[in-house]
Coordinates of C-alpha atoms in Angstrom, one line a residue:
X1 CA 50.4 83.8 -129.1
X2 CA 50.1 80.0 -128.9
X3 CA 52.0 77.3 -129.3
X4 CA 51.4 77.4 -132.8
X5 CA 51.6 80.8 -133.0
X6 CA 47.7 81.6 -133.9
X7 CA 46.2 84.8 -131.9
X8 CA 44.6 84.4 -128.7
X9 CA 41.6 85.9 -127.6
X10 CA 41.2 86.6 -123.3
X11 CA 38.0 85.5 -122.1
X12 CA 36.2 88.1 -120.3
X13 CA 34.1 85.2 -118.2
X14 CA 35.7 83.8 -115.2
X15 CA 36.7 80.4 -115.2
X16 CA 36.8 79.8 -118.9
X17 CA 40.4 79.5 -120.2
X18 CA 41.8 81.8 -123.3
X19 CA 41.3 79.7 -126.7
X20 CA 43.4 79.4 -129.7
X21 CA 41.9 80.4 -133.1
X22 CA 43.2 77.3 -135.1
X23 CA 41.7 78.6 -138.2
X24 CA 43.8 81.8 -138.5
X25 CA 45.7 82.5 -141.4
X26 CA 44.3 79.0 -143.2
X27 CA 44.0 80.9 -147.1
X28 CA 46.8 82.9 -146.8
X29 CA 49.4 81.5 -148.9
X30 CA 46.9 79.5 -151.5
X31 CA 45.5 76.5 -151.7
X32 CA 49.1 74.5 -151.1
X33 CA 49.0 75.8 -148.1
X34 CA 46.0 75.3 -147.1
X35 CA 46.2 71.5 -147.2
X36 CA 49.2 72.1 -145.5
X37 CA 47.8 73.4 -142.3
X38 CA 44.8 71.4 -142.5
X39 CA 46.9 68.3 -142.6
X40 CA 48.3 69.7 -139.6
X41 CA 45.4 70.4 -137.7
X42 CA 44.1 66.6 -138.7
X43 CA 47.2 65.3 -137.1
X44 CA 47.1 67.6 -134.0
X45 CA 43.3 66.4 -133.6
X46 CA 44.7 63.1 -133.4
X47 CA 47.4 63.8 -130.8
X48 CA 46.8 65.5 -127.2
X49 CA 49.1 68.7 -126.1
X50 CA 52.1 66.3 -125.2
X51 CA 52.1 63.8 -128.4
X52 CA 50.0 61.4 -126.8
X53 CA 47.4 59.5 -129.2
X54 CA 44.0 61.1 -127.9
X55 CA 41.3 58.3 -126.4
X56 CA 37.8 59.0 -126.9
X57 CA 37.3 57.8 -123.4
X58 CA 39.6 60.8 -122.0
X59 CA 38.4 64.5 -122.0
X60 CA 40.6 67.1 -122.9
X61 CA 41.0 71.0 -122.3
X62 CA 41.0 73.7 -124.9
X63 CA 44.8 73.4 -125.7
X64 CA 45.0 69.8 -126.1
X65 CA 45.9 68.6 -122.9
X66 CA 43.9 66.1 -121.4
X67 CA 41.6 67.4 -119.3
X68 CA 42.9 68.9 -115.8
X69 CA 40.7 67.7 -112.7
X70 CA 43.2 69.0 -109.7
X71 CA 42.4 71.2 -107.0
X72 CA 44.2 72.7 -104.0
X73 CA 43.6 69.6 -102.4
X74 CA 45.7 67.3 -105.1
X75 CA 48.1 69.9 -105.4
X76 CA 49.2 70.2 -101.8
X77 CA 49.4 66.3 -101.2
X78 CA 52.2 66.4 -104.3
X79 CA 54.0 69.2 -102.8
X80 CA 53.6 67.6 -99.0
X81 CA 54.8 63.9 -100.8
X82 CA 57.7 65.9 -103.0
X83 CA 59.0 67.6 -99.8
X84 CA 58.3 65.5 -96.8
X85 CA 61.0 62.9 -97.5
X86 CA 62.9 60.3 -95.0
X87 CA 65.7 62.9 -94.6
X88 CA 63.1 64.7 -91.8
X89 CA 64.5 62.0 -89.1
X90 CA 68.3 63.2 -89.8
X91 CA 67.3 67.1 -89.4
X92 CA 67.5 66.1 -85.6
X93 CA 71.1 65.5 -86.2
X94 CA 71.7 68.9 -88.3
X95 CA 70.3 70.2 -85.3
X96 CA 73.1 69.0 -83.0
X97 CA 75.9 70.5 -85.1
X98 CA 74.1 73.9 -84.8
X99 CA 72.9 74.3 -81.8
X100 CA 69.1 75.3 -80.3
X101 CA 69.4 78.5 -81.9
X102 CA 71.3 78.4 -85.9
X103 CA 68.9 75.1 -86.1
X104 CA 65.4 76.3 -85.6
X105 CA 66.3 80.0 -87.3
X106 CA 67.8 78.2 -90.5
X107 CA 64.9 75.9 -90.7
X108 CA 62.1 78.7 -90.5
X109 CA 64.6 80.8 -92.6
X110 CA 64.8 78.1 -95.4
X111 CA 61.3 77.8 -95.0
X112 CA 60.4 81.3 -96.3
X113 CA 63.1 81.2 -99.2
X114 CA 61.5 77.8 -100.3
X115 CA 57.8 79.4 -100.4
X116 CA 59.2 82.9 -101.7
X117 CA 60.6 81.3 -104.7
X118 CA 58.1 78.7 -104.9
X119 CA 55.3 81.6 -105.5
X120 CA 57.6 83.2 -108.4
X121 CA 57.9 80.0 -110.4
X122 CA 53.7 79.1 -109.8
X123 CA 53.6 82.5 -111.2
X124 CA 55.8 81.5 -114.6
X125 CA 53.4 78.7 -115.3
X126 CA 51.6 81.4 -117.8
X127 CA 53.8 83.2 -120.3
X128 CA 54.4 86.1 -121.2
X129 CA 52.9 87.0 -117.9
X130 CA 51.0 85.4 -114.3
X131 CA 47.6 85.8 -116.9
X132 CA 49.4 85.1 -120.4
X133 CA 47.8 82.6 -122.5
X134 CA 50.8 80.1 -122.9
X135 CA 51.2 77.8 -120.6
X136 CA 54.7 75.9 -119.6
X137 CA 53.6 72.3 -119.2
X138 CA 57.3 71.9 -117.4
X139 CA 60.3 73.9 -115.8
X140 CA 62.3 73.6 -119.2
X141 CA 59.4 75.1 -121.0
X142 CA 59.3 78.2 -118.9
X143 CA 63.3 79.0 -118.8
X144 CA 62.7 78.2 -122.5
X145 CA 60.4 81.0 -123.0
X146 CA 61.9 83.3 -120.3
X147 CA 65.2 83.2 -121.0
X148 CA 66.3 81.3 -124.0
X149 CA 67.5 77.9 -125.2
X150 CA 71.4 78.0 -123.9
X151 CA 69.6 78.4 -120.2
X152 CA 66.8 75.6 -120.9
X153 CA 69.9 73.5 -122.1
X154 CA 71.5 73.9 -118.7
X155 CA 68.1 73.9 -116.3
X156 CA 67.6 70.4 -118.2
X157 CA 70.7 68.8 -117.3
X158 CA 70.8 69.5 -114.0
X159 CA 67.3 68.6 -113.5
X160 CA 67.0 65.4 -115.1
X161 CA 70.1 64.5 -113.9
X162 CA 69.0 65.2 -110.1
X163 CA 65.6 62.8 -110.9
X164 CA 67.7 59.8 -111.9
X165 CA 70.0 60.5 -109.0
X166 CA 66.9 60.6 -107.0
X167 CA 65.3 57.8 -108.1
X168 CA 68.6 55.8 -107.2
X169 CA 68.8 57.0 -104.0
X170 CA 65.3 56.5 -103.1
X171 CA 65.5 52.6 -104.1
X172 CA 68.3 52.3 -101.7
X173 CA 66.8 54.0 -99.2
X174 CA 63.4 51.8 -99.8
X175 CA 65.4 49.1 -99.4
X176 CA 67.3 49.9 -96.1
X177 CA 63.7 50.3 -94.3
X178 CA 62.1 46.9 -95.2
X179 CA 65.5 45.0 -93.9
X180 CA 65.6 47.9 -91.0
X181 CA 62.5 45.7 -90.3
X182 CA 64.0 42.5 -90.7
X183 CA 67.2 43.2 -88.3
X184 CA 64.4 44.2 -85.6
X185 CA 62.7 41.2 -85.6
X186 CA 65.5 39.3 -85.8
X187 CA 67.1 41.1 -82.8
X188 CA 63.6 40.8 -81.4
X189 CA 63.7 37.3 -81.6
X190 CA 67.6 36.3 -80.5
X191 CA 67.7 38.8 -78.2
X192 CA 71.0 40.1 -79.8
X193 CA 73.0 42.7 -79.2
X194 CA 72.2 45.2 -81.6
X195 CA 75.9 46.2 -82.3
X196 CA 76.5 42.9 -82.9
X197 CA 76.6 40.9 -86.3
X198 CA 74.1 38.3 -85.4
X199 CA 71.3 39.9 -87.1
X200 CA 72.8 41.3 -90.7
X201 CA 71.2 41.3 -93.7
X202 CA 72.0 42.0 -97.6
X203 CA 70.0 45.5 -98.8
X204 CA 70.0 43.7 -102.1
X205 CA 66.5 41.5 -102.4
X206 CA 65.0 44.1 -101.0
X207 CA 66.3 46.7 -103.9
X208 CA 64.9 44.1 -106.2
X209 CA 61.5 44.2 -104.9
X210 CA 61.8 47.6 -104.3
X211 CA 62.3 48.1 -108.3
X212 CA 59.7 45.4 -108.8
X213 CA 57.1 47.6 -107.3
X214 CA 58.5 50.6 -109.2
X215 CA 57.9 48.8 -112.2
X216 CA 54.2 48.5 -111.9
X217 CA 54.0 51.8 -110.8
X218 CA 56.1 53.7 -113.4
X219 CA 53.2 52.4 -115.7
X220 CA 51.0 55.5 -114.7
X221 CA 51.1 57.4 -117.2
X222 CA 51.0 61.4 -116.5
X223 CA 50.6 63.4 -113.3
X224 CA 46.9 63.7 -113.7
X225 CA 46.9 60.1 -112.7
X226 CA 48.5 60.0 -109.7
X227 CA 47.0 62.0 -107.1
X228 CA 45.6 59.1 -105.3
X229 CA 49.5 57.9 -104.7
X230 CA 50.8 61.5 -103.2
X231 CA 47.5 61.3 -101.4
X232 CA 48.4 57.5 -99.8
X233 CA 52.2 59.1 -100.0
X234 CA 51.8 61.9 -97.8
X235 CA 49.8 60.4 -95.0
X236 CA 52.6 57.8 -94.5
X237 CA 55.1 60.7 -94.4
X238 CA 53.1 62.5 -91.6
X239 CA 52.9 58.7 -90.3
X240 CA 57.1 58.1 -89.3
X241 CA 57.2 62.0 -88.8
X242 CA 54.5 61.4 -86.1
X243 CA 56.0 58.5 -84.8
X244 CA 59.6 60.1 -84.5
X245 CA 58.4 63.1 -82.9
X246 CA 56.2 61.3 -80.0
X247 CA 59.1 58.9 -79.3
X248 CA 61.3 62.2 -79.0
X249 CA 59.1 64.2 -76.5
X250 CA 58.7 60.8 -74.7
X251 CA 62.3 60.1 -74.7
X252 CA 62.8 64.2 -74.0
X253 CA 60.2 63.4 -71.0
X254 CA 62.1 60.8 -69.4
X255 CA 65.4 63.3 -68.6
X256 CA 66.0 62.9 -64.7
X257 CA 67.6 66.4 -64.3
X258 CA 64.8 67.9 -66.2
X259 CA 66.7 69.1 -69.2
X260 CA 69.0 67.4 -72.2
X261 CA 72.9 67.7 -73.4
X262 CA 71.8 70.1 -75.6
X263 CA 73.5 73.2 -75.9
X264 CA 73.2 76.7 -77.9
X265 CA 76.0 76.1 -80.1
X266 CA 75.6 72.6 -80.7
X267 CA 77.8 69.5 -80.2
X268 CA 80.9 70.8 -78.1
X269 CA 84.6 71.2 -79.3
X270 CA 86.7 70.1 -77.4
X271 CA 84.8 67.1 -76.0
X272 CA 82.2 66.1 -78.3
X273 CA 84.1 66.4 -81.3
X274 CA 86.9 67.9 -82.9
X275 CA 86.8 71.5 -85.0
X276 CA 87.5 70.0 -88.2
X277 CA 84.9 67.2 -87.8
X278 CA 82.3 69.9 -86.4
X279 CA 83.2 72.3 -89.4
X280 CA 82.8 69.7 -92.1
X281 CA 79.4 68.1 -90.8
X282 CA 78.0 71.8 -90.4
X283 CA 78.7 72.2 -94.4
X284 CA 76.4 68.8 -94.1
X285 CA 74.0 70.3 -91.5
X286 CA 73.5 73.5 -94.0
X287 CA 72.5 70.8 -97.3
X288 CA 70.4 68.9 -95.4
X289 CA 68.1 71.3 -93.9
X290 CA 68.3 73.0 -97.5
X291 CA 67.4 70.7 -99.7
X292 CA 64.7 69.1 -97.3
X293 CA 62.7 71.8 -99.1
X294 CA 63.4 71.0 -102.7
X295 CA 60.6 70.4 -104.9
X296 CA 60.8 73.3 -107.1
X297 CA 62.3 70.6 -109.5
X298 CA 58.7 69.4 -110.3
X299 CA 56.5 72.1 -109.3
X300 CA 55.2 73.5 -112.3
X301 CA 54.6 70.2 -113.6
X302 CA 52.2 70.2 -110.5
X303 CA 50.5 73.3 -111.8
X304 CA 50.1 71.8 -115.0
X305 CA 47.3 69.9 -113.3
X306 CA 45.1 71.6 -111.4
X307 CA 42.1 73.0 -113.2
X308 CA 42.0 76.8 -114.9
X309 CA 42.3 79.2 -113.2
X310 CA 44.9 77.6 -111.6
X311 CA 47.7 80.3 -109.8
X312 CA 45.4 81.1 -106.7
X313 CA 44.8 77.8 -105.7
X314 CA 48.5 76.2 -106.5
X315 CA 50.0 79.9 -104.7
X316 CA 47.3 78.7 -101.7
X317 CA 48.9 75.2 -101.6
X318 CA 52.9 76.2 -101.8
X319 CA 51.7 78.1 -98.8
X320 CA 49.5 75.7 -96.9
X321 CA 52.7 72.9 -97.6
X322 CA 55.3 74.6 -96.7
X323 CA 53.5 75.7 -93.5
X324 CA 52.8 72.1 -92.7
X325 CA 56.3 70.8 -93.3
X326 CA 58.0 73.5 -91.2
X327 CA 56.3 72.5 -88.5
X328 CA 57.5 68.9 -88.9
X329 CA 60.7 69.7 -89.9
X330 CA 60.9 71.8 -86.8
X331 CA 59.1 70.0 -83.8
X332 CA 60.8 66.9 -85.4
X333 CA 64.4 68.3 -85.6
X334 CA 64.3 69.9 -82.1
X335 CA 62.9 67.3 -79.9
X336 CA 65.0 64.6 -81.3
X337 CA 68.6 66.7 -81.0
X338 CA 66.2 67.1 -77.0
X339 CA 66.0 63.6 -76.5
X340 CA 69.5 62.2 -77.1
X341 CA 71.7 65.7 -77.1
X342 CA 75.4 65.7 -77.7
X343 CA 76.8 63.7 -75.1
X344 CA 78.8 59.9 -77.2
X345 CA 77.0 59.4 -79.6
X346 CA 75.1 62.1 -79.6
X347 CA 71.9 62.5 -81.8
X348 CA 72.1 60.2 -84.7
X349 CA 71.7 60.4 -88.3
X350 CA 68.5 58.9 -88.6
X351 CA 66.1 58.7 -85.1
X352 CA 64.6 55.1 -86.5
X353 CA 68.0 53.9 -87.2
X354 CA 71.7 53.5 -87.2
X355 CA 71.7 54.0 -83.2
X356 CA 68.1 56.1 -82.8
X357 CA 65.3 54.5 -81.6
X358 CA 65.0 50.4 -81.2
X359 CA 62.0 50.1 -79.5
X360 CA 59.0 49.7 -79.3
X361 CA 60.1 47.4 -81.7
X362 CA 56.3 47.2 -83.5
X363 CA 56.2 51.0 -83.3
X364 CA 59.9 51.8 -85.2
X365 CA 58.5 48.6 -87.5
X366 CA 54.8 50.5 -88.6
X367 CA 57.4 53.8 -89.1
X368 CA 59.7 51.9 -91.5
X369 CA 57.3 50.6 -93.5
X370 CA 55.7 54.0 -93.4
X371 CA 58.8 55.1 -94.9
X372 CA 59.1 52.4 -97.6
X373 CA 55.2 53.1 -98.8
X374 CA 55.8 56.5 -98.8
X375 CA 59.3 56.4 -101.1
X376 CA 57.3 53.9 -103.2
X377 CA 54.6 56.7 -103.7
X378 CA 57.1 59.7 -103.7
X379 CA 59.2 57.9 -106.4
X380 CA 57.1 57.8 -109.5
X381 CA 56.1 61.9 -108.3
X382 CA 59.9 63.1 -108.9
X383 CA 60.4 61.0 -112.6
X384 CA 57.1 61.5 -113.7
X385 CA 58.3 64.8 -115.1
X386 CA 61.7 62.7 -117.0
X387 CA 59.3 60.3 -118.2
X388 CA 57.4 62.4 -119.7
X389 CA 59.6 64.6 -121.6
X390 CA 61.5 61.6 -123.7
X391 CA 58.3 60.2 -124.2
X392 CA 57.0 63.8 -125.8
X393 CA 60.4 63.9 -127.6
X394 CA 59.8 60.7 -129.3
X395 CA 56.3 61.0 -130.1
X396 CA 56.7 64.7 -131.6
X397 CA 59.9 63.8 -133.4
X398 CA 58.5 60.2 -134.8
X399 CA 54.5 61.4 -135.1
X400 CA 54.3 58.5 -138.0
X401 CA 55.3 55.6 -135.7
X402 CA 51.9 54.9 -134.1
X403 CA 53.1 51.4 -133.5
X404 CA 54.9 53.0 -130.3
X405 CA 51.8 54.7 -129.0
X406 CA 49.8 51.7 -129.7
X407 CA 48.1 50.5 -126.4
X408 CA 48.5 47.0 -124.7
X409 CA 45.6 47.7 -122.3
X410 CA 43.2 50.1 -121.2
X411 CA 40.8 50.5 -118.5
X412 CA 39.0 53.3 -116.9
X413 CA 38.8 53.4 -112.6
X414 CA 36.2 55.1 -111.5
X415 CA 37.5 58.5 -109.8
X416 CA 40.9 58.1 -111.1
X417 CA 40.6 58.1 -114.8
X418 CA 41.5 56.4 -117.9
X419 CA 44.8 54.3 -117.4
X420 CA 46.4 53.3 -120.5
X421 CA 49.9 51.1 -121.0
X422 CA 51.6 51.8 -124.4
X423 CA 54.1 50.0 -126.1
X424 CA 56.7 52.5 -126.1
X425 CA 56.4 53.8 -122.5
X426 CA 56.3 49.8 -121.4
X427 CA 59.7 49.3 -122.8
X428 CA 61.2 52.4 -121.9
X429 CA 59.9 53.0 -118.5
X430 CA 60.8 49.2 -117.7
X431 CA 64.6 49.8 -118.7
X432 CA 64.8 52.9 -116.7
X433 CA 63.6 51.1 -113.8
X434 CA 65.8 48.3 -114.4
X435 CA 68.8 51.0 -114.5
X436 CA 67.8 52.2 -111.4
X437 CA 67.8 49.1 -109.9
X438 CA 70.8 47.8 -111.0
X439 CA 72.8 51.2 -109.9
X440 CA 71.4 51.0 -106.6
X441 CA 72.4 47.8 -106.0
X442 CA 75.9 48.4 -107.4
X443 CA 77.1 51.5 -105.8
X444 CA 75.3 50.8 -102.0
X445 CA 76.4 54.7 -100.8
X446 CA 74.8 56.3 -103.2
X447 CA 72.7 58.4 -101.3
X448 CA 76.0 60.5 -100.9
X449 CA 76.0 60.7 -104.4
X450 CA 72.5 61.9 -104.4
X451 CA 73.7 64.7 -101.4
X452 CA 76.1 66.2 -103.7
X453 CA 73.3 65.9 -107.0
X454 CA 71.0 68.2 -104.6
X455 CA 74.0 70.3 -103.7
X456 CA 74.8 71.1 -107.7
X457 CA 71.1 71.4 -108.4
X458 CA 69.9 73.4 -105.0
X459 CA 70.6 77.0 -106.1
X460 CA 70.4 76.6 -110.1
X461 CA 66.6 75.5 -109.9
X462 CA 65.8 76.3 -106.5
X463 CA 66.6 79.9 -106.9
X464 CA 68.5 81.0 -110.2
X465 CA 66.0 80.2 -112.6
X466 CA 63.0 81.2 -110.5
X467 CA 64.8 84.5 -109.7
X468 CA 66.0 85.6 -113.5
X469 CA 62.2 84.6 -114.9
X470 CA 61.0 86.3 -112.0
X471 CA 63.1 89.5 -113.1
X472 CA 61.9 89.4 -116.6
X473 CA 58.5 89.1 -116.3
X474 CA 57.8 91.7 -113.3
X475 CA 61.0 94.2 -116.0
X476 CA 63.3 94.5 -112.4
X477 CA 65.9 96.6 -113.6
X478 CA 69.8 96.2 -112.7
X479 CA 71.2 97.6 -109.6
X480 CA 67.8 98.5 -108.3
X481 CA 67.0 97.8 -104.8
X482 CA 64.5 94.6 -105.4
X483 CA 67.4 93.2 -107.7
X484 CA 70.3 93.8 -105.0
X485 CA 68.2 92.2 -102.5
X486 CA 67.3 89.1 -105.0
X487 CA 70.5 89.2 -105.6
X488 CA 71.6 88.5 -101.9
X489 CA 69.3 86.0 -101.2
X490 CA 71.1 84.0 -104.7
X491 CA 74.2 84.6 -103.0
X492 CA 73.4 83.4 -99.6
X493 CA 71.8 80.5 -101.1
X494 CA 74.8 79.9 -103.9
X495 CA 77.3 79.8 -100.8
X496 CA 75.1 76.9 -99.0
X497 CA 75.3 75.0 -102.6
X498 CA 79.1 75.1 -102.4
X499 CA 79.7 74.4 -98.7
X500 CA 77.1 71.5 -98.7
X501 CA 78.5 69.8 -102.3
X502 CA 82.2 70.4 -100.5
X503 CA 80.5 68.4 -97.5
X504 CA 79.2 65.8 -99.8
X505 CA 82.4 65.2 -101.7
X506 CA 84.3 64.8 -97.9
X507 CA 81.6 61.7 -97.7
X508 CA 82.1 59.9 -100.8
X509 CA 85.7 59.8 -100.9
X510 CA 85.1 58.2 -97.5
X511 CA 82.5 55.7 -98.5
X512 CA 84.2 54.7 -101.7
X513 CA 87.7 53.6 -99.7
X514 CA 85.3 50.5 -98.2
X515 CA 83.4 50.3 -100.9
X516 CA 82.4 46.9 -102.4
X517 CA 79.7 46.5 -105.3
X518 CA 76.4 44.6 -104.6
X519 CA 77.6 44.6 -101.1
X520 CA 74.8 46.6 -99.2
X521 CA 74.6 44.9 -95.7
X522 CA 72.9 45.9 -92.6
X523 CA 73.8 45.2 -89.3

């Protein structure tokens, strides 16, 4: 059945997709009727999959949808820009607090439980199976149809939630790079001491321009439009991952006695630290190299663009990405807790800042604004997905109010489509950005706030929902040995969510007894 529930028919040709039969059932119920459902299929002609008006200009697929151009090539830079984030230069710090061996073996463990899971919810893009003939445009739409409206409820609070958390967090971090930039040149210049105060600067302006930018860019309107930005997005990320890992191994390199601080079980109690500050930041350690993987949030929203048939391709890309940022997260996480150890002050939260790496000051300069491009790309990725499910409430729930969907401007770019700015989407995108701003600005430690979001929302979408859809669709049957083992792997993961949001809760109450609003300062 479709989303109108009309019969489908599978097509027996490869590469064509299953069409609907609109005209089923038209003279069943008289000639009332009729003009009932033809008045329905006049307005559904005039309105694409989502509730957007249709353009002529645009071409569009057999179930409305404007048409999808992706391939494994678009689809793995979105899941490379959705997972390689700034948080890779901190891993190096996770690292310290567990030691050569946990470090590495949680990473590539993580690593596998990211792709496992990844493959079962590519697979629940199709319902009521992988070759069904209903597709779920978004996450929502597949715990919808898996499992029922009290878990679509609950899988769409957490998740929107977590994307205006992100999108927060993301500003403030945008912000900190440019003015990480600023403080070097300034120290550059003075030749001050960089733990001094001489070169300290407000985050604030640079929030500001930060949402500036965001404002253009939250214009775009779907998915299908910005593969060109998680293209430009992911080579800045392998960019500052690049440039932290060769200033590592060169740092690593430059060891007189041939080896680091480093140790097998990490940073050192006593010495180092103390067993209550080691315990707490391991809780930390086990969120961040967790949710450096998350991007199951938005992943079948990815799917929803690459052309039909669409699983092999996506399942090739999950693969291919998670691959590639294992790698990073590894070499990256390993030859920075090398290069500085544990010995005071150890390896530090971030290697391009807050006591990493100062120079080559040109070099940790091209990595910051490496980082800022690449949030600036990654940001309108994560909300695209929020944007476009109020905008598809509002146009399916108000199908007579045209004067929302009415266009300001359109113009067509060659090789990247039609790009068209509505009224409605002008206005609302523009106050969510606005929002954003203004938060970030106002609560300057956000970013802890955005650690405990991720720690709420890890296991829920990272591996619930995947798992129970998973279990329904394959008929895994209670107390079997495939479910015990699923089950384990929930646990496991459930118990990570806990410690790390416990973590996160330890830094926030910290942050908050300084805290000051609109007083984000570096130095």
């Amino acid at each position: 059945m479709d989303k109108t529930g009309a019969p489908m028919q599978k097509m027996e040709v490869e590469g064509k997709q299953p069409q609907p039969d609109y005209g089923a059932g038209l003279n069943k119920r008289g000639d009332s009727a009729h003009q009932d459902v033809e008045s329905h299929l006049v307005r559904k002609s005039l309105v694409d999959a989502k509730g957007y008006v249709r353009d002529e200009r645009e071409q569009y697929d057999d179930d409305g949808h404007v048409q999808r151009t992706g391939t494994f090539w678009t689809a793995a830079s979105h899941i490379i820009t959705a997972v390689i984030g700034s948080g890779v230069l901190s891993l190096a710090w996770a690292v310290m607090y567990l030691g050569w061996v946990a470090g590495p073996l949680l990473l590539i463990a993580f690593a596998i439980i990211t792709w496992y899971y990844s493959v079962m919810l590519v697979d629940a893009y199709r319902y009521p199976n992988v070759d069904g003939p209903t597709r779920n445009y978004t996450y929502i739409e597949a715990v919808r149809r898996y499992l029922g409206k009290p878990y679509e409820v609950c899988c769409g609070l957490v998740q929107y939630i977590n994307m205006f958390g992100t999108g927060i967090g993301y500003t403030v971090t945008g912000a900190i790079s440019i003015v990480a930039i600023q403080r070097g040149n300034c120290l550059r210049a003075t030749g001050a001491d960089p733990s001094g105060t001489e070169c300290t600067y407000t985050n604030n302006y640079m929030i500001i321009f930060f949402g500036g930018l965001q404002l253009i860019l939250s214009q775009i309107q779907d998915f299908d439009r910005l593969w060109w930005l998680s293209v430009l997005a992911a080579v800045m990320s392998f960019t500052y991952s690049f440039i932290g890992l060769g200033l590592s191994i060169a740092k690593t390199a430059e060891w007189k006695d041939g080896h680091s601080t480093g140790t097998v079980d990490g940073i050192q109690v006593p010495g180092d630290t103390t067993w209550s500050d080691k315990g707490w930041n391991i809780t930390v350690a086990l969120g961040s190299i967790a949710f450096a993987y998350s991007y199951s949030y938005i992943l079948l929203e990815m799917t929803d663009t690459v052309k039909y048939p669409e699983n092999k391709p996506m399942r090739k890309a999950v693969g291919v990405s998670v691959a590639v940022t294992t790698f990073f997260y590894i070499a990256v996480g390993v030859f920075g807790y090398a290069a500085f150890g544990n010995n005071n002050p150890g390896t530090p939260g971030n290697l391009l800042a807050g006591g990493g790496f100062i120079n080559p000051y040109w070099l940790i300069d091209l990595a910051n604004a490496a980082i800022f491009i690449h949030l600036l790309g990654e940001l309108p990725v994560w909300t695209q997905p929020l944007f476009s499910f109020v905008e598809q409430r509002i146009f399916m729930n108000f199908p007579n109010a045209m004067w929302m969907q009415k266009d300001l401007a359109s113009f067509y770019v060659p090789g990247l489509g039609l790009f068209r700015i509505n009224v409605f989407r002008l206005l609302w995108r523009s106050l969510y950005v606005a929002l954003t701003t203004l938060l970030a600005a106002l609560l300057p430690f956000f970013n802890d706030i955005v650690g405990l979001l991720g720690a709420v929302g890890f296991w829920p979408l990272t591996i619930f929902f995947p798992t129970q859809i998973y279990m329904v669709q394959n008929g895994i049957q209670r107390w079997s040995f495939h479910w015990a083992y699923l089950q384990a792997i929930s646990m496991f993961c459930l118990v990570v969510s806990i410690a790390a949001a416990v973590g996160s809760v330890k830094g926030i109450i910290t942050d908050a007894a300084n805290y000051a609003p609109f007083q984000s300062v570096q130095g």
